[in-house]
Short mmCIF file of C-alpha atoms in Angstrom, two decimals:
data_model
loop_
_atom_site.label_atom_id
_atom_site.label_comp_id
_atom_site.label_asym_id
_atom_site.label_seq_id
_atom_site.Cartn_x
_atom_site.Cartn_y
_atom_site.Cartn_z
CA UNK Q 255 46.51 132.17 69.37
CA UNK Q 256 48.89 133.81 66.91
CA UNK Q 257 49.35 137.55 67.68
CA UNK Q 258 51.30 139.45 65.19
CA UNK Q 259 53.85 136.78 64.91
CA UNK Q 260 56.06 136.48 61.89
CA UNK Q 261 54.48 134.64 58.98
CA UNK Q 262 56.31 131.55 58.05
CA UNK Q 263 58.67 132.19 55.17
CA UNK Q 264 57.76 129.73 52.35
CA UNK Q 265 60.68 129.53 49.95
CA UNK Q 266 59.81 127.53 46.87
CA UNK Q 267 62.93 125.51 45.78
CA UNK Q 268 64.00 125.97 42.21
CA UNK Q 269 64.27 122.43 40.76
CA UNK Q 270 66.61 121.69 37.89
CA UNK Q 271 65.03 120.31 34.79
CA UNK Q 272 64.06 116.58 35.36
CA UNK Q 273 66.30 113.93 33.99
CA UNK Q 274 65.03 111.37 31.55
CA UNK Q 275 61.83 110.28 32.92
CA UNK Q 276 63.08 107.26 34.85
CA UNK Q 277 60.57 104.52 35.67
CA UNK Q 278 61.39 103.38 39.18
CA UNK Q 279 61.68 99.68 39.43
CA UNK Q 280 59.87 98.64 42.55
CA UNK Q 281 60.80 95.97 44.92
CA UNK Q 282 58.81 92.82 44.01
CA UNK Q 283 56.39 90.82 46.04
CA UNK Q 284 58.60 88.28 47.71
CA UNK Q 285 57.97 86.10 50.71
CA UNK Q 286 60.80 86.42 53.16
CA UNK Q 287 61.48 83.86 55.75
CA UNK Q 288 62.08 85.15 59.25
CA UNK Q 289 65.45 86.89 58.98
CA UNK Q 290 68.14 86.16 61.33
CA UNK Q 291 69.18 89.01 63.66
CA UNK Q 292 72.88 88.75 62.93
CA UNK Q 293 74.08 89.20 59.47
CA UNK Q 294 77.42 90.46 58.15
CA UNK Q 295 77.70 94.10 58.96
CA UNK Q 296 74.71 94.11 61.06
CA UNK Q 297 75.19 96.68 63.72
CA UNK Q 298 72.38 95.53 65.95
CA UNK Q 299 73.61 94.86 69.39
CA UNK Q 300 73.48 91.24 70.73
CA UNK Q 301 70.74 91.97 73.24
CA UNK Q 302 68.29 92.81 70.36
CA UNK Q 303 68.46 89.21 69.09
CA UNK Q 304 67.04 87.96 72.41
CA UNK Q 305 63.85 89.73 72.09
CA UNK Q 306 64.10 90.31 68.54
CA UNK Q 307 61.11 88.12 67.55
CA UNK Q 308 59.12 85.55 69.14
CA UNK Q 309 56.73 84.69 66.36
CA UNK Q 310 57.48 84.43 62.64
CA UNK Q 311 57.06 87.58 60.79
CA UNK Q 312 56.68 87.11 57.07
CA UNK Q 313 57.68 90.35 55.52
CA UNK Q 314 56.72 90.84 51.90
CA UNK Q 315 58.33 93.60 49.93
CA UNK Q 316 56.07 95.56 47.59
CA UNK Q 317 55.88 98.89 45.97
CA UNK Q 318 54.04 100.70 43.49
CA UNK Q 319 55.47 103.32 41.30
CA UNK Q 320 54.48 106.26 39.10
CA UNK Q 321 56.09 107.89 36.34
CA UNK Q 322 56.05 111.54 36.92
CA UNK Q 323 57.26 114.09 34.51
CA UNK Q 324 56.98 117.58 36.05
CA UNK Q 325 56.10 119.05 32.82
CA UNK Q 326 53.44 116.45 31.84
CA UNK Q 327 51.61 115.37 34.96
CA UNK Q 328 50.50 111.86 34.75
CA UNK Q 329 46.75 111.13 35.21
CA UNK Q 330 45.41 109.04 38.05
CA UNK Q 331 44.42 106.22 35.69
CA UNK Q 332 48.08 106.00 34.44
CA UNK Q 333 49.18 105.75 38.06
CA UNK Q 334 46.79 102.84 38.69
CA UNK Q 335 47.99 101.09 35.51
CA UNK Q 336 51.49 101.53 36.49
CA UNK Q 337 50.81 100.06 39.91
CA UNK Q 338 49.29 96.99 38.34
CA UNK Q 339 52.28 96.59 36.10
CA UNK Q 340 54.59 96.99 39.01
CA UNK Q 341 53.53 93.85 40.76
CA UNK Q 342 55.02 91.79 37.91
CA UNK Q 343 58.27 89.89 38.42
CA UNK Q 344 60.53 92.90 38.97
CA UNK Q 345 63.73 92.55 40.80
CA UNK Q 346 63.69 93.44 44.27
CA UNK Q 347 65.84 96.42 45.19
CA UNK Q 348 68.80 94.74 47.11
CA UNK Q 349 68.53 97.32 49.93
CA UNK Q 350 65.04 96.23 50.90
CA UNK Q 351 66.02 92.88 52.59
CA UNK Q 352 68.35 94.56 54.99
CA UNK Q 353 65.77 97.29 55.81
CA UNK Q 354 63.02 94.74 56.57
CA UNK Q 355 65.18 92.62 58.60
CA UNK Q 356 66.23 95.63 60.77
CA UNK Q 357 62.70 96.18 61.74
CA UNK Q 358 61.94 94.45 65.14
CA UNK Q 359 58.52 93.00 65.91
CA UNK Q 360 57.33 93.40 69.59
CA UNK Q 361 54.48 91.05 70.37
CA UNK Q 362 51.57 92.28 72.53
CA UNK Q 363 52.36 95.88 72.37
CA UNK Q 364 50.65 98.10 73.21
CA UNK Q 365 48.21 95.49 74.07
CA UNK Q 366 47.75 91.61 73.76
CA UNK Q 367 47.40 90.43 70.22
CA UNK Q 368 49.12 93.32 68.52
CA UNK Q 369 52.52 92.67 66.75
CA UNK Q 370 54.11 96.07 66.92
CA UNK Q 371 56.53 96.94 64.13
CA UNK Q 372 59.45 98.72 65.88
CA UNK Q 373 61.48 100.87 63.54
CA UNK Q 374 63.88 101.99 66.29
CA UNK Q 375 66.20 99.09 65.41
CA UNK Q 376 66.25 100.26 61.82
CA UNK Q 377 67.53 103.59 63.21
CA UNK Q 378 70.42 101.77 64.86
CA UNK Q 379 71.57 100.20 61.50
CA UNK Q 380 73.17 103.16 59.83
CA UNK Q 381 73.24 101.61 56.45
CA UNK Q 382 69.72 100.40 56.53
CA UNK Q 383 68.45 103.79 57.85
CA UNK Q 384 70.41 105.59 55.01
CA UNK Q 385 69.04 103.12 52.47
CA UNK Q 386 65.41 103.83 53.64
CA UNK Q 387 65.88 107.49 53.16
CA UNK Q 388 67.61 107.08 49.90
CA UNK Q 389 64.83 104.92 48.47
CA UNK Q 390 62.37 107.62 49.19
CA UNK Q 391 64.74 110.42 47.96
CA UNK Q 392 65.41 108.60 44.73
CA UNK Q 393 61.70 108.39 44.09
CA UNK Q 394 60.73 111.90 44.97
CA UNK Q 395 63.77 114.00 43.96
CA UNK Q 396 63.08 116.05 40.82
CA UNK Q 397 59.33 115.62 41.13
CA UNK Q 398 58.42 119.10 41.92
CA UNK Q 399 57.56 118.38 45.54
CA UNK Q 400 57.75 121.38 47.67
CA UNK Q 401 56.23 119.98 50.96
CA UNK Q 402 57.13 116.91 52.96
CA UNK Q 403 54.45 116.48 55.75
CA UNK Q 404 55.38 114.12 58.51
CA UNK Q 405 52.96 112.75 61.06
CA UNK Q 406 53.93 113.01 64.81
CA UNK Q 407 56.10 111.47 66.04
CA UNK Q 408 57.76 108.74 63.91
CA UNK Q 409 57.08 110.68 60.71
CA UNK Q 410 59.35 113.36 62.22
CA UNK Q 411 62.25 110.73 61.97
CA UNK Q 412 61.84 109.96 58.25
CA UNK Q 413 60.37 113.27 56.86
CA UNK Q 414 62.96 115.83 57.52
CA UNK Q 415 65.97 113.91 55.96
CA UNK Q 416 63.80 113.40 52.90
CA UNK Q 417 62.74 116.99 52.78
CA UNK Q 418 66.29 118.24 53.22
CA UNK Q 419 67.54 115.95 50.38
CA UNK Q 420 64.87 116.90 47.92
CA UNK Q 421 64.73 120.60 48.75
CA UNK Q 422 61.26 120.70 50.12
CA UNK Q 423 60.02 122.21 53.36
CA UNK Q 424 59.06 120.02 56.28
CA UNK Q 425 55.67 120.43 57.91
CA UNK Q 426 54.87 118.62 61.17
CA UNK Q 427 51.36 117.29 61.46
CA UNK Q 428 50.73 117.15 65.26
CA UNK Q 429 48.48 115.97 68.09
CA UNK Q 430 46.31 118.75 69.49
CA UNK Q 431 47.76 121.67 71.44
CA UNK Q 432 51.38 121.03 70.53
CA UNK Q 433 51.66 123.60 67.71
CA UNK Q 434 51.89 127.14 69.06
CA UNK Q 435 50.54 129.17 66.24
CA UNK Q 436 47.13 129.27 64.62
CA UNK Q 437 46.15 125.81 63.39
CA UNK Q 438 43.55 123.92 61.43
CA UNK Q 439 42.56 120.50 62.64
CA UNK Q 440 41.06 117.37 61.22
CA UNK Q 441 39.38 114.71 63.29
CA UNK Q 442 39.71 110.97 62.48
CA UNK Q 443 38.44 107.83 64.13
CA UNK Q 444 40.47 105.31 66.12
CA UNK Q 445 39.40 101.80 67.06
CA UNK Q 446 37.70 103.29 70.05
CA UNK Q 447 36.85 106.96 69.88
CA UNK Q 448 38.60 109.75 67.88
CA UNK Q 449 41.76 111.71 67.64
CA UNK Q 450 42.69 115.04 65.98
CA UNK Q 451 45.54 116.12 63.79
CA UNK Q 452 46.72 119.74 63.40
CA UNK Q 453 48.77 121.78 61.05
CA UNK Q 454 49.88 125.35 61.16
CA UNK Q 455 47.90 127.90 59.15
CA UNK Q 456 50.19 129.33 56.52
CA UNK Q 457 52.66 126.47 56.50
CA UNK Q 458 51.53 125.31 53.03
CA UNK Q 459 49.88 127.09 50.14
CA UNK Q 460 47.22 126.01 47.71
CA UNK Q 461 48.78 124.40 44.56
CA UNK Q 462 51.88 123.13 46.32
CA UNK Q 463 52.75 119.50 45.69
CA UNK Q 464 53.12 117.44 48.81
CA UNK Q 465 54.32 114.16 50.16
CA UNK Q 466 52.91 112.63 53.40
CA UNK Q 467 55.25 110.50 55.40
CA UNK Q 468 54.72 108.12 58.41
CA UNK Q 469 56.57 105.11 59.57
CA UNK Q 470 53.68 102.72 59.07
CA UNK Q 471 50.24 102.55 57.62
CA UNK Q 472 47.55 100.29 59.29
CA UNK Q 473 43.90 101.36 59.05
CA UNK Q 474 45.01 104.64 57.06
CA UNK Q 475 42.98 106.88 59.47
CA UNK Q 476 46.01 108.98 60.34
CA UNK Q 477 47.10 109.30 56.71
CA UNK Q 478 43.64 110.18 55.54
CA UNK Q 479 43.43 112.90 58.11
CA UNK Q 480 46.73 114.37 56.98
CA UNK Q 481 45.70 114.14 53.27
CA UNK Q 482 42.49 115.97 54.17
CA UNK Q 483 44.09 118.69 55.93
CA UNK Q 484 46.52 119.35 53.12
CA UNK Q 485 44.23 118.65 50.18
CA UNK Q 486 40.64 119.41 50.88
CA UNK Q 487 41.25 122.24 53.50
CA UNK Q 488 44.12 124.02 51.87
CA UNK Q 489 44.25 122.92 48.22
CA UNK Q 490 47.52 121.33 48.20
CA UNK Q 491 48.11 118.41 45.78
CA UNK Q 492 49.09 115.41 47.78
CA UNK Q 493 51.26 113.56 45.22
CA UNK Q 494 51.73 110.41 47.35
CA UNK Q 495 51.68 108.95 50.85
CA UNK Q 496 54.88 107.14 51.77
CA UNK Q 497 55.57 104.78 54.65
CA UNK Q 498 58.22 102.43 55.62
CA UNK Q 499 55.81 99.61 56.47
CA UNK Q 500 52.29 98.72 55.38
CA UNK Q 501 50.33 96.31 57.57
CA UNK Q 502 48.18 94.21 55.13
CA UNK Q 503 44.77 93.20 55.91
CA UNK Q 504 43.72 96.49 57.62
CA UNK Q 505 42.63 98.18 54.43
CA UNK Q 506 44.76 101.23 54.80
CA UNK Q 507 45.40 101.35 51.09
CA UNK Q 508 41.65 101.21 50.35
CA UNK Q 509 40.95 103.89 52.80
CA UNK Q 510 43.26 106.18 50.92
CA UNK Q 511 41.20 105.58 47.85
CA UNK Q 512 42.79 107.13 44.82
CA UNK Q 513 45.56 108.69 46.79
CA UNK Q 514 48.65 106.80 45.82
CA UNK Q 515 50.62 104.93 48.58
CA UNK Q 516 54.24 103.78 48.42
CA UNK Q 517 55.74 101.55 50.96
CA UNK Q 518 59.07 99.63 51.36
CA UNK Q 519 57.89 96.57 53.14
CA UNK Q 520 54.65 94.82 53.91
CA UNK Q 521 53.75 92.71 56.91
CA UNK Q 522 50.95 90.44 57.39
CA UNK D 35 79.00 127.29 75.09
CA UNK D 36 76.98 129.24 72.61
CA UNK D 37 77.58 129.29 68.88
CA UNK D 38 78.98 132.64 68.97
CA UNK D 39 81.68 131.59 71.44
CA UNK D 40 82.45 128.44 69.60
CA UNK D 41 84.00 130.38 66.84
CA UNK D 42 80.71 130.62 64.91
CA UNK D 43 80.22 134.36 65.62
CA UNK D 44 80.80 135.37 62.17
CA UNK D 45 79.15 132.50 60.64
CA UNK D 46 76.75 133.97 58.10
CA UNK D 47 74.33 131.18 58.50
CA UNK D 48 73.39 132.05 62.08
CA UNK D 49 71.43 135.18 61.26
CA UNK D 50 69.26 133.45 58.78
CA UNK D 51 68.54 130.61 61.12
CA UNK D 52 67.63 132.99 63.98
CA UNK D 53 65.40 135.09 61.87
CA UNK D 54 63.52 132.01 60.62
CA UNK D 55 62.49 131.08 64.17
CA UNK D 56 59.05 132.51 65.09
CA UNK D 57 58.15 133.79 68.47
CA UNK D 58 54.52 132.96 69.47
CA UNK D 59 53.45 135.11 72.49
CA UNK D 60 51.35 133.65 75.26
CA UNK D 61 51.77 129.98 74.26
CA UNK D 62 50.96 127.70 76.05
CA UNK D 63 49.90 130.36 78.59
CA UNK D 64 49.95 134.04 79.18
CA UNK D 65 53.49 135.51 79.61
CA UNK D 66 55.35 132.70 77.77
CA UNK D 67 57.19 133.70 74.57
CA UNK D 68 57.32 130.45 72.72
CA UNK D 69 60.18 129.78 70.34
CA UNK D 70 58.59 128.16 67.35
CA UNK D 71 61.08 126.19 65.12
CA UNK D 72 58.27 125.15 62.67
CA UNK D 73 58.95 128.25 60.52
CA UNK D 74 62.61 127.31 60.55
CA UNK D 75 61.56 123.97 58.92
CA UNK D 76 59.74 125.74 56.15
CA UNK D 77 62.85 127.66 55.05
CA UNK D 78 64.77 124.96 53.39
CA UNK D 79 67.96 126.86 53.29
CA UNK D 80 67.90 127.82 57.04
CA UNK D 81 66.93 124.30 58.06
CA UNK D 82 69.81 122.77 55.99
CA UNK D 83 72.20 125.32 57.45
CA UNK D 84 71.10 124.35 61.03
CA UNK D 85 71.79 120.77 60.39
CA UNK D 86 75.09 121.60 58.55
CA UNK D 87 76.42 123.51 61.49
CA UNK D 88 75.87 120.60 63.79
CA UNK D 89 77.27 118.18 61.23
CA UNK D 90 80.33 120.30 60.67
CA UNK D 91 80.94 120.25 64.44
CA UNK D 92 80.43 116.54 65.14
CA UNK D 93 81.70 114.86 62.03
CA UNK D 94 85.17 113.53 62.84
CA UNK D 95 84.51 113.34 66.49
CA UNK D 96 83.86 109.63 66.49
CA UNK D 97 80.29 110.08 67.65
CA UNK D 98 78.34 106.84 67.16
CA UNK D 99 75.02 107.90 68.78
CA UNK D 100 72.78 110.70 68.25
CA UNK D 101 70.06 110.71 70.84
CA UNK D 102 67.10 112.89 70.08
CA UNK D 103 64.53 114.07 72.69
CA UNK D 104 60.86 113.58 71.64
CA UNK D 105 59.43 115.05 69.65
CA UNK D 106 61.29 118.19 68.31
CA UNK D 107 64.56 116.48 68.82
CA UNK D 108 63.32 113.95 66.23
CA UNK D 109 63.24 116.66 63.65
CA UNK D 110 66.93 117.52 63.83
CA UNK D 111 68.64 114.46 65.23
CA UNK D 112 68.09 111.88 62.42
CA UNK D 113 69.52 114.24 59.67
CA UNK D 114 72.59 114.78 61.67
CA UNK D 115 72.96 111.03 62.53
CA UNK D 116 72.84 110.16 58.86
CA UNK D 117 75.27 112.76 57.89
CA UNK D 118 77.87 111.76 60.57
CA UNK D 119 77.33 107.93 60.10
CA UNK D 120 75.85 107.60 63.63
CA UNK D 121 72.87 105.71 64.95
CA UNK D 122 69.81 107.67 65.87
CA UNK D 123 68.30 106.83 69.30
CA UNK D 124 64.90 108.31 70.28
CA UNK D 125 64.43 109.37 73.84
CA UNK D 126 60.79 109.08 74.57
CA UNK D 127 58.02 109.90 76.97
CA UNK D 128 56.79 106.85 79.01
CA UNK D 129 55.01 103.93 77.26
CA UNK D 130 55.92 105.00 73.63
CA UNK D 131 58.90 102.62 73.16
CA UNK D 132 57.65 99.15 72.57
CA UNK D 133 60.59 97.15 73.84
CA UNK D 134 62.32 96.81 77.18
CA UNK D 135 63.30 100.29 78.48
CA UNK D 136 65.02 102.12 81.25
CA UNK D 137 63.52 105.37 82.55
CA UNK D 138 64.77 108.46 84.08
CA UNK D 139 62.61 110.89 85.96
CA UNK D 140 63.06 114.63 86.02
CA UNK D 141 61.56 117.66 87.66
CA UNK D 142 59.20 120.14 86.18
CA UNK D 143 58.25 123.44 87.76
CA UNK D 144 55.19 121.47 89.12
CA UNK D 145 55.65 117.65 89.30
CA UNK D 146 57.94 115.27 87.44
CA UNK D 147 58.19 113.70 84.09
CA UNK D 148 60.12 110.80 82.65
CA UNK D 149 62.29 109.96 79.59
CA UNK D 150 62.92 106.38 78.36
CA UNK D 151 65.56 104.67 76.21
CA UNK D 152 65.45 101.23 74.66
CA UNK D 153 67.68 98.70 76.47
CA UNK D 154 70.40 97.60 74.04
CA UNK D 155 70.13 100.63 71.85
CA UNK D 156 73.53 101.93 73.12
CA UNK D 157 76.50 100.04 73.92
CA UNK D 158 78.99 100.89 76.79
CA UNK D 159 81.83 103.10 75.48
CA UNK D 160 79.89 104.68 72.68
CA UNK D 161 80.39 108.41 72.28
CA UNK D 162 77.01 110.21 72.17
CA UNK D 163 75.44 113.57 71.58
CA UNK D 164 71.96 114.69 72.60
CA UNK D 165 69.78 116.87 70.40
CA UNK D 166 66.83 119.06 71.31
CA UNK D 167 65.39 122.08 69.79
CA UNK D 168 65.75 124.21 72.93
CA UNK D 169 67.44 124.26 76.22
CA UNK D 170 66.15 126.29 79.18
CA UNK D 171 66.34 124.79 82.66
CA UNK D 172 68.17 121.81 81.35
CA UNK D 173 65.96 119.31 83.19
CA UNK D 174 65.26 117.22 80.11
CA UNK D 175 68.80 117.30 78.76
CA UNK D 176 70.11 116.30 82.31
CA UNK D 177 67.72 113.39 82.26
CA UNK D 178 68.91 112.43 78.77
CA UNK D 179 72.59 112.51 79.92
CA UNK D 180 71.74 110.40 82.94
CA UNK D 181 70.04 107.87 80.90
CA UNK D 182 72.84 107.52 78.30
CA UNK D 183 75.50 107.38 81.16
CA UNK D 184 73.42 104.61 82.79
CA UNK D 185 73.92 102.46 79.80
CA UNK D 186 77.55 103.26 79.62
CA UNK D 187 77.77 105.89 76.98
CA UNK D 188 80.05 108.98 77.10
CA UNK D 189 78.02 112.07 76.44
CA UNK D 190 80.27 114.43 74.63
CA UNK D 191 77.98 117.30 74.23
CA UNK D 192 74.33 118.37 74.11
CA UNK D 193 73.30 120.39 71.06
CA UNK D 194 70.26 122.64 70.85
CA UNK D 195 69.13 125.04 68.33
CA UNK D 196 67.89 127.65 70.72
CA UNK D 197 69.29 128.47 74.25
CA UNK D 198 67.69 130.55 76.86
CA UNK D 199 69.98 133.32 78.20
CA UNK D 200 69.38 132.51 81.76
CA UNK D 201 71.10 129.11 81.14
CA UNK D 202 74.32 130.91 80.35
CA UNK D 203 74.04 133.33 83.24
CA UNK D 204 73.30 130.68 85.82
CA UNK D 205 76.10 128.41 84.46
CA UNK D 206 78.62 131.18 84.70
CA UNK D 207 77.69 132.31 88.17
CA UNK D 208 77.94 128.70 89.51
CA UNK D 209 75.02 129.42 91.82
CA UNK D 210 74.92 128.11 95.34
CA UNK D 211 72.11 125.62 95.13
CA UNK D 212 68.88 127.47 95.15
CA UNK D 213 66.47 124.77 94.79
CA UNK D 214 66.62 121.75 92.47
CA UNK D 215 66.43 123.76 89.26
CA UNK D 216 69.83 125.22 90.07
CA UNK D 217 71.40 121.78 90.72
CA UNK D 218 70.13 120.74 87.26
CA UNK D 219 72.23 123.47 85.83
CA UNK D 220 75.38 122.43 87.84
CA UNK D 221 75.11 118.81 86.97
CA UNK D 222 74.34 119.56 83.31
CA UNK D 223 77.17 121.89 82.73
CA UNK D 224 79.87 119.85 84.57
CA UNK D 225 78.71 116.75 82.82
CA UNK D 226 78.25 117.73 79.34
CA UNK D 227 81.04 120.25 79.22
CA UNK D 228 79.33 122.35 76.52
CA UNK D 229 76.15 123.11 74.82
CA UNK D 230 76.08 124.67 71.34
CA UNK D 231 73.23 126.72 70.38
CA UNK D 232 72.63 128.92 67.38
CA UNK D 233 70.01 131.19 68.77
CA UNK D 234 69.93 132.89 72.19
CA UNK D 235 66.67 134.30 73.52
CA UNK D 236 66.09 136.45 76.49
CA UNK D 237 63.18 134.55 77.80
CA UNK D 238 62.09 133.45 81.03
CA UNK D 239 62.88 129.78 81.25
CA UNK D 240 59.34 128.85 82.17
CA UNK D 241 58.76 127.85 78.47
CA UNK D 242 60.78 124.70 78.93
CA UNK D 243 58.77 123.63 81.77
CA UNK D 244 55.56 123.71 79.90
CA UNK D 245 57.22 122.41 76.83
CA UNK D 246 58.66 119.45 78.83
CA UNK D 247 55.33 118.82 80.43
CA UNK D 248 53.08 118.99 77.32
CA UNK D 249 55.53 117.91 74.61
CA UNK D 250 55.18 114.28 73.71
#
């Protein structure tokens, strides 16, 4: 499709030397009771409280962390050990509670039986939205990440602010036939049938360090496709996948295998 | 209306932004010169400059809502919203938003499409801006403005990275209505007062019709 078009300019950011290797303290596993819609400083409009939630939604907060020194990459086994250690009794980051209560659950969307995690209400809470981005930026800043890949369309909301803050490029991973230039694509399975994800040729280069962002991980099919496109097909090192929400019980984390996953909140 | 006229003519950032945008010929079909912003997103400085230009403009204007048109409006809108302390409100194609919505139909070259907003996302009296990557016919932006006004918001301005030159020409000439496309222009310009763009291209505005039809 591409005919003599400009090649994308890939500017590699120059990162300052990393600060003292700073082990992030993850939010701890904590059972939250169904949060109330109104809390002090909550900017959600009143109408949201009416259809805010009709079933209890126990949100757990969890995280894993890695200790990553740019000059001394940490091995996979070290990451796994760190993850196990992280689920001890660490203090929950105080920002997490507001973030999780800003997420609205819509029952039976898009079909009966599904409890849809709606992040649009998070985007209406300026503090919670900023905190969400800050939590990711704090984790990934100074980690030599040059690519933030965001999965269409809700990954486009969280990815670019993170990319801008950490000095990385933003690469959209899109549904078929949206990207105008030459693309590579990866098929992945849905509950019924398959879908396809595409990325522009030349957007990323082998050896770059990437982060993959989406709003939510469920079965992990979408994220796996993104990781394959970046990793196997182009030779990018996918440092981590990051989501605001993890739906427990759908084995998304398992499906990612040894690809680390970081999330802010869990939902059962 | 365009960045150059908004006192940004000598802004050194504009050239870098414009040059970072790739033109892909014959997409989605023969004859269309597609303005591809994905290359802008790969240029960290140019991408940051783009957002900064909008932030510099809207900070201090008491804007509490940044509405972004799916999907490329999602790439620029949230960063602007975060920087100016506004909410981000996605305007989406039908059946994407999970909660209660209101919809606004708009015309394409062939057929119609629809934009939706969540009920309750915006309160009456809020000051809003609408963000998209490109404006051509103005059909999408008109629908966005109508949606926001239906919920009582005041749309101060629409902001796009790229504007098609015909937009400017038609607005200035104040065409007698020559079909519904022209009336989109008249209502858009009289409503929104201004659009700011950082790159003007000479295209045939047919790109936007296809972008609006295919872009979800």
